[in-house]
Tab-separated table of C-alpha atoms in Angstrom:
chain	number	residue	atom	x	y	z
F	1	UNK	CA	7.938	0.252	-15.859
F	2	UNK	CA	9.329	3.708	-14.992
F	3	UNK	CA	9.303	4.624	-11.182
F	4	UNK	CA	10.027	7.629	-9.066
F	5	UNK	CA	11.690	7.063	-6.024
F	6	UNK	CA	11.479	10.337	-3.719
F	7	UNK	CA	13.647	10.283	-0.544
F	8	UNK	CA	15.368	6.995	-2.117
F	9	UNK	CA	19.032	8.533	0.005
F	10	UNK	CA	17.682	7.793	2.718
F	11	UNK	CA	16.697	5.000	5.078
F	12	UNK	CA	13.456	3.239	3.767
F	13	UNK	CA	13.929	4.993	0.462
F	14	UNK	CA	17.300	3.265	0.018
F	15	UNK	CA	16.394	-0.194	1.040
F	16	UNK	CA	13.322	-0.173	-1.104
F	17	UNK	CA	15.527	1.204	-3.909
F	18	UNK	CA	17.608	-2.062	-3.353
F	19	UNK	CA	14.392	-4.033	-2.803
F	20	UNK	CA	13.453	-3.419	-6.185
F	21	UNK	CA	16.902	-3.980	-8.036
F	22	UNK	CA	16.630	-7.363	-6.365
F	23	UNK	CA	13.239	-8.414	-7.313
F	24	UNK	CA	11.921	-6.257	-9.809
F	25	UNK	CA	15.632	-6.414	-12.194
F	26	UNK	CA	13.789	-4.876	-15.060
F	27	UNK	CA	12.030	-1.645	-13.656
F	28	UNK	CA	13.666	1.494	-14.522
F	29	UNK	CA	13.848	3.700	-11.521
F	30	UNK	CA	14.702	6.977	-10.415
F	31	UNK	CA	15.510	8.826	-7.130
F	32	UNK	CA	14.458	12.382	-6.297
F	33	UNK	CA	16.427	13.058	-3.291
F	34	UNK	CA	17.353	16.611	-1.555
F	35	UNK	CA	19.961	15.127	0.319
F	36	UNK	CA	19.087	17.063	3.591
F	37	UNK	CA	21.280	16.191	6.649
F	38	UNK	CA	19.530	12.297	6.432
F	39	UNK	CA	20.171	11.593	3.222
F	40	UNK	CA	23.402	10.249	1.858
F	41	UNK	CA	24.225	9.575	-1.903
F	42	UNK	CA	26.886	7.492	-0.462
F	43	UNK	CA	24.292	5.133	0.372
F	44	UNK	CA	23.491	4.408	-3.066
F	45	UNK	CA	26.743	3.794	-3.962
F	46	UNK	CA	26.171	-0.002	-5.273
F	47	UNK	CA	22.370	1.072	-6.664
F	48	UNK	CA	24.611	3.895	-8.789
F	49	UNK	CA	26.027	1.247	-10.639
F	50	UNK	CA	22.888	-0.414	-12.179
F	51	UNK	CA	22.314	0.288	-15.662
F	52	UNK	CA	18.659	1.001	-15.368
F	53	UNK	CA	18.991	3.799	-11.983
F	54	UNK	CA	19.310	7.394	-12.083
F	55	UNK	CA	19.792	9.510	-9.606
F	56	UNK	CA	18.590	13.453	-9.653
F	57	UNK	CA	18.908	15.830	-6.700
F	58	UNK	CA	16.367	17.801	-6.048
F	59	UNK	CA	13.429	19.222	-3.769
F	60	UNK	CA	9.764	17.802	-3.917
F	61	UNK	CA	8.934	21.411	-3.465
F	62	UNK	CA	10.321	22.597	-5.996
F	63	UNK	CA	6.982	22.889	-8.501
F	64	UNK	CA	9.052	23.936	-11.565
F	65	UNK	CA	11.332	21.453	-10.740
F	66	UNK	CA	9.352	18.371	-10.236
F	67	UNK	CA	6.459	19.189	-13.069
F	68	UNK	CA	9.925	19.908	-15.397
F	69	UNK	CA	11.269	16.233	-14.236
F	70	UNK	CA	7.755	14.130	-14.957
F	71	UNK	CA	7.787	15.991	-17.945
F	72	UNK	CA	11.062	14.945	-18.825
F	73	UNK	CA	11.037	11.093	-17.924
F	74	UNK	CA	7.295	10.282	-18.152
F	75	UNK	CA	6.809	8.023	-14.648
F	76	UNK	CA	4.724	5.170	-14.577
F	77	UNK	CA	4.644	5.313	-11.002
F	78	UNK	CA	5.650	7.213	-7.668
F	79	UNK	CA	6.429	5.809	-4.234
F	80	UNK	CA	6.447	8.776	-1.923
F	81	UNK	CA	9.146	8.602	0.590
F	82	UNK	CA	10.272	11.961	0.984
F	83	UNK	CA	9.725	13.515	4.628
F	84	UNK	CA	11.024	15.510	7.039
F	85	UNK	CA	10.238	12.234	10.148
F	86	UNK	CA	12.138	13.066	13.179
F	87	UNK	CA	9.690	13.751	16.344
F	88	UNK	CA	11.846	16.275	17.907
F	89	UNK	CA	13.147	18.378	14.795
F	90	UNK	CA	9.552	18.738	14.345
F	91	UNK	CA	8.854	20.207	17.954
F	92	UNK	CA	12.311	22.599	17.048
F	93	UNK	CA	10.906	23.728	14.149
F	94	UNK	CA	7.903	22.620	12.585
F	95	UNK	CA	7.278	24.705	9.602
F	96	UNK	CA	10.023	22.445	7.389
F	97	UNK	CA	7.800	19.432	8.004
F	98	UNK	CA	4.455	21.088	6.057
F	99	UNK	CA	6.804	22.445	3.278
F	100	UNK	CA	7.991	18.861	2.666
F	101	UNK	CA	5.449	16.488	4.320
F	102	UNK	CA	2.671	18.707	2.663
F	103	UNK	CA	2.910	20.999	-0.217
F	104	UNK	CA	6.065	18.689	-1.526
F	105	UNK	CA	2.851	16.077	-1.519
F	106	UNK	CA	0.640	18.026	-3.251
F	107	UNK	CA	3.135	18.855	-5.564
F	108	UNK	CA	4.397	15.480	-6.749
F	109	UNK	CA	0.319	14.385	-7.117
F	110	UNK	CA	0.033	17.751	-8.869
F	111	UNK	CA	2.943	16.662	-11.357
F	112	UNK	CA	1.319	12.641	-11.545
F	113	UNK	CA	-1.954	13.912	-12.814
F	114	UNK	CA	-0.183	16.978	-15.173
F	115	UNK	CA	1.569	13.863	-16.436
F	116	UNK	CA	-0.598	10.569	-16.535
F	117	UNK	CA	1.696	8.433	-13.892
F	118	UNK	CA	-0.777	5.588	-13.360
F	119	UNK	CA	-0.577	5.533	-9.925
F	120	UNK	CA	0.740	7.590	-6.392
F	121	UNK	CA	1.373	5.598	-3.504
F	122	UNK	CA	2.268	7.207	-0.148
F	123	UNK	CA	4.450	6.234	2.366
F	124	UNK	CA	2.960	6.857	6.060
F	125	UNK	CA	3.251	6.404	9.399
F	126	UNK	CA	1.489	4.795	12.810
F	127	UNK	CA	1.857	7.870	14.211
F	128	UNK	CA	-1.164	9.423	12.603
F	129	UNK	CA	-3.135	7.711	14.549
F	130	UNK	CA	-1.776	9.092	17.655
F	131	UNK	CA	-1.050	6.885	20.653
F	132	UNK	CA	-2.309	3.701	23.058
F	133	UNK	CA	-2.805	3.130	26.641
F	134	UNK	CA	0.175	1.046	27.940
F	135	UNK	CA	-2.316	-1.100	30.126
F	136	UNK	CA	-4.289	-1.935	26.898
F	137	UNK	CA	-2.256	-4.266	24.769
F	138	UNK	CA	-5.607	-5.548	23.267
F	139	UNK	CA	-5.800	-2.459	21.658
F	140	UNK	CA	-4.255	-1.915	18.137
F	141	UNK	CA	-4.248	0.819	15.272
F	142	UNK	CA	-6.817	-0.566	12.464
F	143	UNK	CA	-7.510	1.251	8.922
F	144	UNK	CA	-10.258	2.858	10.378
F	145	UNK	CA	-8.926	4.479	13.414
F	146	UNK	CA	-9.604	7.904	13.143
F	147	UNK	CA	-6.375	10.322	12.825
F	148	UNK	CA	-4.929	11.777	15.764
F	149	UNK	CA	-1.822	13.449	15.363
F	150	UNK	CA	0.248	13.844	18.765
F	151	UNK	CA	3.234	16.044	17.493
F	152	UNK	CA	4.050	18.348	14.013
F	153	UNK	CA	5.597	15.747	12.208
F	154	UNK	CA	2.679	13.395	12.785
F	155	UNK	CA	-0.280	16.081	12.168
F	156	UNK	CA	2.339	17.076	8.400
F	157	UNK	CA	1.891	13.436	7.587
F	158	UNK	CA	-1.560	12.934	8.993
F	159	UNK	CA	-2.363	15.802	6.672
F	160	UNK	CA	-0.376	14.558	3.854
F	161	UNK	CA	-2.997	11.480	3.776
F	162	UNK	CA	-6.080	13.337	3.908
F	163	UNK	CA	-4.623	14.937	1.005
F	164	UNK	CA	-4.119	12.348	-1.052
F	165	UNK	CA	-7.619	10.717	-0.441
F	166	UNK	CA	-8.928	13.712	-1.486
F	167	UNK	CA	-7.182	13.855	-4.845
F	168	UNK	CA	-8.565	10.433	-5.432
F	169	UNK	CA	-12.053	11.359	-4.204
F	170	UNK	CA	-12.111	14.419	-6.554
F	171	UNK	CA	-9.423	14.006	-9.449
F	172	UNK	CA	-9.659	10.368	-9.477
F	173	UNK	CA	-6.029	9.727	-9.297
F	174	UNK	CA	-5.454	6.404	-8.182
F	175	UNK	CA	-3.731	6.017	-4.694
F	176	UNK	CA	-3.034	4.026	-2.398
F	177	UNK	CA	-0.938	4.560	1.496
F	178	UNK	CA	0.687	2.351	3.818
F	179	UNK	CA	0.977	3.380	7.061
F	180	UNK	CA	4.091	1.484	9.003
F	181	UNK	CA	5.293	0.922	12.513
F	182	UNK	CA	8.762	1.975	13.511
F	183	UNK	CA	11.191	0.826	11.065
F	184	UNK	CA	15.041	-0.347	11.928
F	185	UNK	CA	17.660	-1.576	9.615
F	186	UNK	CA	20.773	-0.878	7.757
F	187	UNK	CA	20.919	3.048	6.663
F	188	UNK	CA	19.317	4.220	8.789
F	189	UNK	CA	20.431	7.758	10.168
F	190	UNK	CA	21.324	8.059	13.977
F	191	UNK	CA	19.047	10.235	15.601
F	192	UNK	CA	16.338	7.597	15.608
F	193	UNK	CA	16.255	5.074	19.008
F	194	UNK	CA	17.913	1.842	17.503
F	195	UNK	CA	20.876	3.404	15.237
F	196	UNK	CA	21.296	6.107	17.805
F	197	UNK	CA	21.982	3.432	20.713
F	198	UNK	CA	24.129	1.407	18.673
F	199	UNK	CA	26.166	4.439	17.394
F	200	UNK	CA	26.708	5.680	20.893
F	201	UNK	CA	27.103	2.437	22.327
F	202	UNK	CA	30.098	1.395	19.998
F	203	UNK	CA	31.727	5.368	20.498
F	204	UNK	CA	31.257	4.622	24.326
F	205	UNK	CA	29.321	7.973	24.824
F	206	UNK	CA	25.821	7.642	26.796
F	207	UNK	CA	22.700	6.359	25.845
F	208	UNK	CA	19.676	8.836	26.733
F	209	UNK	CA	16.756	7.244	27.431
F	210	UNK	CA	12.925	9.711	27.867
F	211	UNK	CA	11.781	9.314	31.240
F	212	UNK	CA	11.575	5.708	31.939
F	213	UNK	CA	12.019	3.979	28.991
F	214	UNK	CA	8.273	2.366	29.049
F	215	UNK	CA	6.565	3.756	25.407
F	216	UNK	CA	6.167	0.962	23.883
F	217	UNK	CA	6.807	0.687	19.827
F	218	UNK	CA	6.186	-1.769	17.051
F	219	UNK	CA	9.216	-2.831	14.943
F	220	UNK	CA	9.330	-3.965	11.311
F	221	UNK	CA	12.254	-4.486	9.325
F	222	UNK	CA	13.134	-2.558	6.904
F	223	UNK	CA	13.429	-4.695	4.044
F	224	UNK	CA	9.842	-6.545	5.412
F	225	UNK	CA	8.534	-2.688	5.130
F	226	UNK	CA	9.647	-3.218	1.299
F	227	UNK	CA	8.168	-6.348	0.182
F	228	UNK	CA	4.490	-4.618	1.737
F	229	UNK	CA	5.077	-1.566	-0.241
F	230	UNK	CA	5.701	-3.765	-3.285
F	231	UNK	CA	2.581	-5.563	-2.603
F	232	UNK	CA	0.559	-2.710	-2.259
F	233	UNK	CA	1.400	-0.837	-5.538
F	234	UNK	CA	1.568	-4.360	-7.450
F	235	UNK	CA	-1.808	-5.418	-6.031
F	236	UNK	CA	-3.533	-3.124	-3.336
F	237	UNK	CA	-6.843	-1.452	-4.282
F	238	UNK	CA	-6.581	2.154	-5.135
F	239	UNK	CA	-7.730	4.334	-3.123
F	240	UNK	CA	-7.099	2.012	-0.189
F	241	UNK	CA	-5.071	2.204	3.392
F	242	UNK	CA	-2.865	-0.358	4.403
F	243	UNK	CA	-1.968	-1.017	8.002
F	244	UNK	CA	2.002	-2.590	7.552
F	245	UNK	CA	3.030	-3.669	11.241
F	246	UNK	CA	6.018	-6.231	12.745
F	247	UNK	CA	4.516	-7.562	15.536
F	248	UNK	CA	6.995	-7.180	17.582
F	249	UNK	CA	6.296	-4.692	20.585
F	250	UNK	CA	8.944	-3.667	22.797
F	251	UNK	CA	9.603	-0.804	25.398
F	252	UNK	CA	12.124	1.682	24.502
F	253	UNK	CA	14.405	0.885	27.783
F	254	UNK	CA	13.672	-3.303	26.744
F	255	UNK	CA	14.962	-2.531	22.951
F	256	UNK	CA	18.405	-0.926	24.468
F	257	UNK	CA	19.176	-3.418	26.951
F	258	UNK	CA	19.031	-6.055	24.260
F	259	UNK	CA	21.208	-3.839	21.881
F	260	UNK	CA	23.442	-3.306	24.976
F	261	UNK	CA	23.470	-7.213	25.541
F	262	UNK	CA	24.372	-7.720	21.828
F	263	UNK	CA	27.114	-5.871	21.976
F	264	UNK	CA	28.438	-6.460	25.095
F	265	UNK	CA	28.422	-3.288	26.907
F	266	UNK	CA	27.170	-2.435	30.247
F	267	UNK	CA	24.047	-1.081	31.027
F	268	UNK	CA	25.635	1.768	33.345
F	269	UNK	CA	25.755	3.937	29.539
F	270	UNK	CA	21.807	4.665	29.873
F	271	UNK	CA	21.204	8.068	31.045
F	272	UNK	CA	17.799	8.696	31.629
F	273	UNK	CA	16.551	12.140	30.410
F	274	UNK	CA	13.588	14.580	30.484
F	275	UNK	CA	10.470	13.219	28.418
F	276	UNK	CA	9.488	14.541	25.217
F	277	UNK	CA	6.917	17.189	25.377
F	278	UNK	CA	3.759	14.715	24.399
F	279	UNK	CA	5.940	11.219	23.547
F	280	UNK	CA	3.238	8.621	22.537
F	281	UNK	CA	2.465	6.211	25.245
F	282	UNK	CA	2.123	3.110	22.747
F	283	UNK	CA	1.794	2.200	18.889
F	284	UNK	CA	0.399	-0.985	18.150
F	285	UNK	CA	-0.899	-2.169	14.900
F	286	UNK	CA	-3.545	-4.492	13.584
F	287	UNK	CA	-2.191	-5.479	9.934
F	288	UNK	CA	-4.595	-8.109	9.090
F	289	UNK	CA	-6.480	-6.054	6.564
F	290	UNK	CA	-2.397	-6.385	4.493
F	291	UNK	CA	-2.409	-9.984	5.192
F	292	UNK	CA	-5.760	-11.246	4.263
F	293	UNK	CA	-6.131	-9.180	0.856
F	294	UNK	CA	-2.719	-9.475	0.038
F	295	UNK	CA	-1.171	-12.518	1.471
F	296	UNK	CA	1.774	-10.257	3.389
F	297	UNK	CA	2.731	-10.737	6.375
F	298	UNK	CA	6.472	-9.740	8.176
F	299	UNK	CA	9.638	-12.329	7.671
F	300	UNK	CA	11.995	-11.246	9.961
F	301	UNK	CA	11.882	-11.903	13.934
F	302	UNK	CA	12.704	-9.293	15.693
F	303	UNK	CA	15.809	-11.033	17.501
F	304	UNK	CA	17.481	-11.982	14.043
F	305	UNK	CA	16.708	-8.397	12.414
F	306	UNK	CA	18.128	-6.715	15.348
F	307	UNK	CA	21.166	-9.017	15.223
F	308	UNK	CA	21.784	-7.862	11.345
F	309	UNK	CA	21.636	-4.493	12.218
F	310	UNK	CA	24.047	-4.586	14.954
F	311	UNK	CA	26.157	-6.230	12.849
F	312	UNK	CA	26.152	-3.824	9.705
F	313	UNK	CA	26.460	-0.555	12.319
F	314	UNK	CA	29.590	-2.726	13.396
F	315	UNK	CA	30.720	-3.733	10.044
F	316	UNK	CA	30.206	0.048	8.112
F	317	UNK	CA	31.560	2.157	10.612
F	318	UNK	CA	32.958	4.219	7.421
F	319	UNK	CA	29.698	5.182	6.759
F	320	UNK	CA	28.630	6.358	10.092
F	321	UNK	CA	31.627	7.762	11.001
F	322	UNK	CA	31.656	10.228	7.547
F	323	UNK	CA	28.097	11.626	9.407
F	324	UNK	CA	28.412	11.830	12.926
F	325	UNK	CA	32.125	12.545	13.624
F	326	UNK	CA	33.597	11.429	17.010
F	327	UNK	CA	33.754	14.788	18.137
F	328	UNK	CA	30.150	15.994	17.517
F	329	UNK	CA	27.662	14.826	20.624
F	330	UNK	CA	24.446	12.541	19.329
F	331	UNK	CA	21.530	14.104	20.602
F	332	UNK	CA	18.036	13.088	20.290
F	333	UNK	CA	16.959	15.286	23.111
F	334	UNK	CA	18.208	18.902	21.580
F	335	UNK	CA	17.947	18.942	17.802
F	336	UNK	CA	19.477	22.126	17.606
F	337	UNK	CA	22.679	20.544	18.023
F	338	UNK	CA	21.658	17.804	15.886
F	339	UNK	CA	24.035	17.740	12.560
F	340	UNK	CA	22.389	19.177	9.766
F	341	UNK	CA	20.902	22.324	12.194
């Protein structure tokens, strides 16, 4: 089995890349990676050194490129990982995220079907279904919630998945998606809430916190995220959604007192800052459809998985440092000074 990995240099792309060298020794696979600002071939260092991995650099968007790559190393399959995903790049400039999150789509499903790949699945997001009421925690994101996008990057991959439904409604391809709650873990870039914190946190510079830290956000771990996506392409039902959740809600001010806690550092870093022009009250998601077809259901509790990450951010600092250097100020809250812009 032959797979395409797109976005596998960075954070989810990367872990599943090392998912699969784990438990699926025998798959030939292959990265398609840009390496934008958030991806990092350095990441793949120990993946680099498997017999049966290749790396290529390139850009999903790139329709010459791509069709002249299936072409080339006739896939079996493609796990789509490859997206522009940070909220507030996407309010900065938008037009990037339907380049990537859309026509790169289309192209790689253009390319699968030009080239017989068996199947497409598509890695999504919560987001697409837009947000919750805090005072509602009965209320979760099923499979048939209908999509409503509450910022760019969420309406790019909202439209991303109508997209691919569509190709399986009208060319048949066979497809499947997953759409996932916030993911944390090793890898993972800091501009997002968990790596961000830490990062700060450890360079003693402050932590900023929207408004007053109440959204409220599902976490999955990483490698959990992994084994679902494995269990969808292995045995999910084409043409199918897949709801892939942690169960483990927390506010955004709750998650960075316990990383604070963890590391021993006082709470008086947390700045609290202007709130994102429309930040999501609440994600929440109902994965029982996952569980009951599949048998999948998340491994890691949240206080252990948040404990491992702390501890790699503490025990790679080489690999942070080489991206954010002490001198250049994290900011979530203006992405033009974001590294990378």
């Amino acid at each position: 089995m032959k797979l395409l990995i797109t976005g596998g240099a960075g954070f989810i792309g990367s872990n599943f890349i090392y998912y699969m060298q784990r438990n699926r020794p025998d798959y030939h696979l292959v990265c398609l990676d840009a390496l934008t600002y958030a991806g990092n071939l350095k990441t793949l260092k120990s993946a680099l050194a498997q017999p049966n991995f290749k790396f290529v650099k390139g850009d999903i968007a790139d329709r010459a490129f791509v069709f002249r790559l299936f072409s080339e190393e006739g896939f079996d399959g493609v796990v789509n990982f490859a997206a522009e995903s940070h909220v507030d790049r996407s309010v900065h400039d938008p037009g990037v995220f339907l380049i990537t999150n859309v026509i790169g789509t289309q192209i790689l499903m253009d390319a699968a079907r030009a080239y017989g790949a068996k199947w497409f699945h598509q890695v999504s997001t919560d987001e697409v279904y837009g947000d919750l009421p805090l005072d509602r925690p009965d209320l979760l994101f099923t499979e048939q919630v209908p999509l409503h996008a509450s910022s760019p990057y969420s309406a790019s991959k909202a439209s991303a998945d109508l997209l691919v439904l569509a190709y399986h409604r009208t060319f048949d391809l066979p497809v499947t998606i997953t759409r996932c709650s916030n993911n944390y873990g090793p890898y993972h870039f800091p501009e997002k809430l968990i790596p961000l914190m830490i990062v700060n946190a450890l360079i003693g510079k402050r932590l900023p916190v929207y408004g007053e830290g109440k959204n409220v956000r599902d976490w999955l771990y990483v490698e959990d995220h992994c084994s679902a996506i494995d269990a969808v392409i292995h045995g999910g039902n084409t043409g199918e959604v897949y709801n892939v959740g942690g169960n483990n809600e927390r506010t955004n001010i709750e998650v960075v007192r316990i990383l604070l806690k963890h590391l021993g550092k006082s709470e008086d870093l947390i700045e609290y800052v202007e709130d994102r022009a429309g930040h999501d009250l609440r994600y929440g998601i109902d994965a029982s459809k996952i569980r009951r077809d599949l048998g999948w259901k998340p491994q890691m509790p949240f206080d252990t998985g948040i404990q491992k990450t702390i501890d790699w951010y503490v025990e790679n600092r080489g690999w942070w440092e080489d991206i954010i250097p002490h001198s250049a100020a994290i900011s979530i809250h203006h992405p033009a000074e974001l590294p990378g812009r």
